[in-house]
PDB file of C-alpha atoms in Angstrom:
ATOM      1  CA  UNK A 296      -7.002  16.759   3.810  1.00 58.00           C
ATOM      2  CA  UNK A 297      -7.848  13.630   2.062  1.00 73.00           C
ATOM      3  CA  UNK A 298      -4.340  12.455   1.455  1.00 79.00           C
ATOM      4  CA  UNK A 299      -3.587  12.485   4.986  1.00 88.00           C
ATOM      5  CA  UNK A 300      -6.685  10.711   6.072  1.00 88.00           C
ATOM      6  CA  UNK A 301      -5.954   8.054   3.221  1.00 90.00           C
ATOM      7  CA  UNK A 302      -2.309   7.817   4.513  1.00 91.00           C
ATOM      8  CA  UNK A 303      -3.970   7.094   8.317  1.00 89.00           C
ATOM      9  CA  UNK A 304      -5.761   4.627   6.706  1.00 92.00           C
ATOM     10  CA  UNK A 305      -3.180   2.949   4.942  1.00 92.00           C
ATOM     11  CA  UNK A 306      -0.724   2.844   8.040  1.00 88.00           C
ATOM     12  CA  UNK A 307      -3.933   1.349   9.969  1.00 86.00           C
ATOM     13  CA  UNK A 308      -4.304  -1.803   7.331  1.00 88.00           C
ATOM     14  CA  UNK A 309      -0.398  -2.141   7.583  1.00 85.00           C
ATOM     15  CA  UNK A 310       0.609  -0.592   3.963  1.00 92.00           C
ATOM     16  CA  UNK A 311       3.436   1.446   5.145  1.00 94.00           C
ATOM     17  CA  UNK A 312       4.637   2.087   1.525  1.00 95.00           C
ATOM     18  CA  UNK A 313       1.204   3.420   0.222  1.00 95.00           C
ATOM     19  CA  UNK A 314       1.222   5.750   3.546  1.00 95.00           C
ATOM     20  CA  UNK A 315       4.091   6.945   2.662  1.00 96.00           C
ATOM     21  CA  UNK A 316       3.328   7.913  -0.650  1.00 96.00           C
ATOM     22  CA  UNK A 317       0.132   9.501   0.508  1.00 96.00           C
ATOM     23  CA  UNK A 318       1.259  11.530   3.195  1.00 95.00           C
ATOM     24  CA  UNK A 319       3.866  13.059   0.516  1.00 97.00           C
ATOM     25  CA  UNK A 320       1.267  13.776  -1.665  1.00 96.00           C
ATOM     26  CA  UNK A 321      -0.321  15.772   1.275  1.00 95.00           C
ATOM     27  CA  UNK A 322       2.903  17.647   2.265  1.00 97.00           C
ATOM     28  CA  UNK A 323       3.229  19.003  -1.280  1.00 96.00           C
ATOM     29  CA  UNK A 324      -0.352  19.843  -0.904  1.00 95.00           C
ATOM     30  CA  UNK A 325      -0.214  21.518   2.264  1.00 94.00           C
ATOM     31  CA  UNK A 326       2.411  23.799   0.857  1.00 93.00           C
ATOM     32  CA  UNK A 327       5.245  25.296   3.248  1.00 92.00           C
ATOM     33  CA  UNK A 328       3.271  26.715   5.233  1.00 93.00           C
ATOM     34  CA  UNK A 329       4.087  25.028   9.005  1.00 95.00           C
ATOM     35  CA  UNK A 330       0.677  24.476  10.817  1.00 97.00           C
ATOM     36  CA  UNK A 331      -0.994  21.748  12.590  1.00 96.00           C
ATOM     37  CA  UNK A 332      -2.169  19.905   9.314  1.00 95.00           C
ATOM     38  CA  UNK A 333       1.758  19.800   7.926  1.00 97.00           C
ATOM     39  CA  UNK A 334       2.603  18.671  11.382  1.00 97.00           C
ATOM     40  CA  UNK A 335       0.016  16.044  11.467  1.00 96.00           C
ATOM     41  CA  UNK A 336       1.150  14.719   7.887  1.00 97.00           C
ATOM     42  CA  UNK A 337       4.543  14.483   8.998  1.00 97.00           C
ATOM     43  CA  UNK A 338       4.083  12.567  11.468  1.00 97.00           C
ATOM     44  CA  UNK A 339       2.329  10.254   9.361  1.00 96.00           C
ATOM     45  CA  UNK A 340       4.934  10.402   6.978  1.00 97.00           C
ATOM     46  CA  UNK A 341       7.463   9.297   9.829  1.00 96.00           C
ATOM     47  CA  UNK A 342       5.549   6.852  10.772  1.00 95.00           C
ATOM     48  CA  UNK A 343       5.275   5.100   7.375  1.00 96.00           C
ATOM     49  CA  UNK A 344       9.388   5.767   6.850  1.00 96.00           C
ATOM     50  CA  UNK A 345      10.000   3.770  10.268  1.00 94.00           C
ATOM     51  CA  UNK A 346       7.601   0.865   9.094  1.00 93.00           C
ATOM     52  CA  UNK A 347       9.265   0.960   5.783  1.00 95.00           C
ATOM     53  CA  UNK A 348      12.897   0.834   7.293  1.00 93.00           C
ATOM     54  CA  UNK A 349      13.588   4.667   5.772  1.00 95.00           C
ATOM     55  CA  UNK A 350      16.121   6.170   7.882  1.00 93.00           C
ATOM     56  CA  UNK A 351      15.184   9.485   6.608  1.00 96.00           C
ATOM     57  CA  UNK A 352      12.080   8.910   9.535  1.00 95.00           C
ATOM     58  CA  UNK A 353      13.628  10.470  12.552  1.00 94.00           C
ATOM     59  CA  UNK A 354      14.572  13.612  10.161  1.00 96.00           C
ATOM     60  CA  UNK A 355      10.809  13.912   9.607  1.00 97.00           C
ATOM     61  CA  UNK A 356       9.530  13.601  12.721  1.00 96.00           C
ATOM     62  CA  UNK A 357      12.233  15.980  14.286  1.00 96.00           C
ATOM     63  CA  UNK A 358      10.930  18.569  11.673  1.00 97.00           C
ATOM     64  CA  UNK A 359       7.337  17.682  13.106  1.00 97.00           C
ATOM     65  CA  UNK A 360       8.548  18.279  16.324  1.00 96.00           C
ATOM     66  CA  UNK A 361       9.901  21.558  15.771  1.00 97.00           C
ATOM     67  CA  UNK A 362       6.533  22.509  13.768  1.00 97.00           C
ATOM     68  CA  UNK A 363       4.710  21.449  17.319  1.00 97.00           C
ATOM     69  CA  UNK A 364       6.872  23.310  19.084  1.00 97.00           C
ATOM     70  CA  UNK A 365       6.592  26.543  17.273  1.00 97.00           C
ATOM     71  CA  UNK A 366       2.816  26.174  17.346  1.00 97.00           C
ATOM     72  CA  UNK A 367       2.986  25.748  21.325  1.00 97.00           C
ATOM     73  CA  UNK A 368       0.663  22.639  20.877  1.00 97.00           C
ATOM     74  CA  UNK A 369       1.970  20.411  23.700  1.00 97.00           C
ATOM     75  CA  UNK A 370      -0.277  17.346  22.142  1.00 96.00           C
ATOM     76  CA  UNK A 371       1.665  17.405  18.624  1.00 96.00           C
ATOM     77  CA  UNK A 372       5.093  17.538  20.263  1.00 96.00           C
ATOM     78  CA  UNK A 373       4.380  14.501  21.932  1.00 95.00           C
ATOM     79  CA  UNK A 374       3.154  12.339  18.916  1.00 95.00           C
ATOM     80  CA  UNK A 375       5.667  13.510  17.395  1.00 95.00           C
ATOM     81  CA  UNK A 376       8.213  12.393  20.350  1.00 94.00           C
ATOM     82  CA  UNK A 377       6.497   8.884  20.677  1.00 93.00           C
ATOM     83  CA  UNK A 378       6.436   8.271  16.802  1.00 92.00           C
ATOM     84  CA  UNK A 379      10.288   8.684  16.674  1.00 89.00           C
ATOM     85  CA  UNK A 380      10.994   6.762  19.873  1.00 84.00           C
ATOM     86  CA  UNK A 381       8.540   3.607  18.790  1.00 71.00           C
ATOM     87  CA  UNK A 382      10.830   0.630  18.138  1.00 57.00           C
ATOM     88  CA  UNK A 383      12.983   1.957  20.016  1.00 52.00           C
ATOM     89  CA  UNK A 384      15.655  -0.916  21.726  1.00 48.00           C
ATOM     90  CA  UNK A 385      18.736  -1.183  24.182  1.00 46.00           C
ATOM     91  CA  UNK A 386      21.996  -2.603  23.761  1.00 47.00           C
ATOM     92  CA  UNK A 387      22.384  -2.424  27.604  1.00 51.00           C
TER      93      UNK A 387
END
């Protein structure tokens, strides 16, 4: 899916906003249909609403985490755990 793979990209140079964009652009080609591929772009798409201060992010990756978990694919679930717990701090 190029989309996704420009959305990678984009995160990787450190243009959150254009990952965003292009991850969307690959969920509404992807379709509903929840497989590994949706998964992946969501977690993309997380990724790129955390960077961007969207608090719509852990929404996303939750849904990306329930995709994983549906498709058994231990590997997804945790990328999808780690994404949403990144940036993560204590008030302890």
């Amino acid at each position: 899916m190029v989309p996704a793979r420009a959305g990678r990209r984009a995160l990787d140079i450190l243009a959150p906003a254009d990952a965003a964009k292009l991850f969307a652009d690959a969920l509404d080609l992807l379709g509903p249909v929840d497989n590994a591929e949706r998964c992946l772009a969501l977690i993309g798409l997380g990724e790129a609403q955390q960077l961007t201060g969207d608090a719509a992010y852990r929404t996303t990756l939750l849904h990306a985490a329930q995709i994983a978990s549906s498709l058994g694919d231990a590997d997804l679930a945790a990328a999808a755990a780690l994404a949403n717990t990144r940036g993560f701090t204590s008030f302890i």
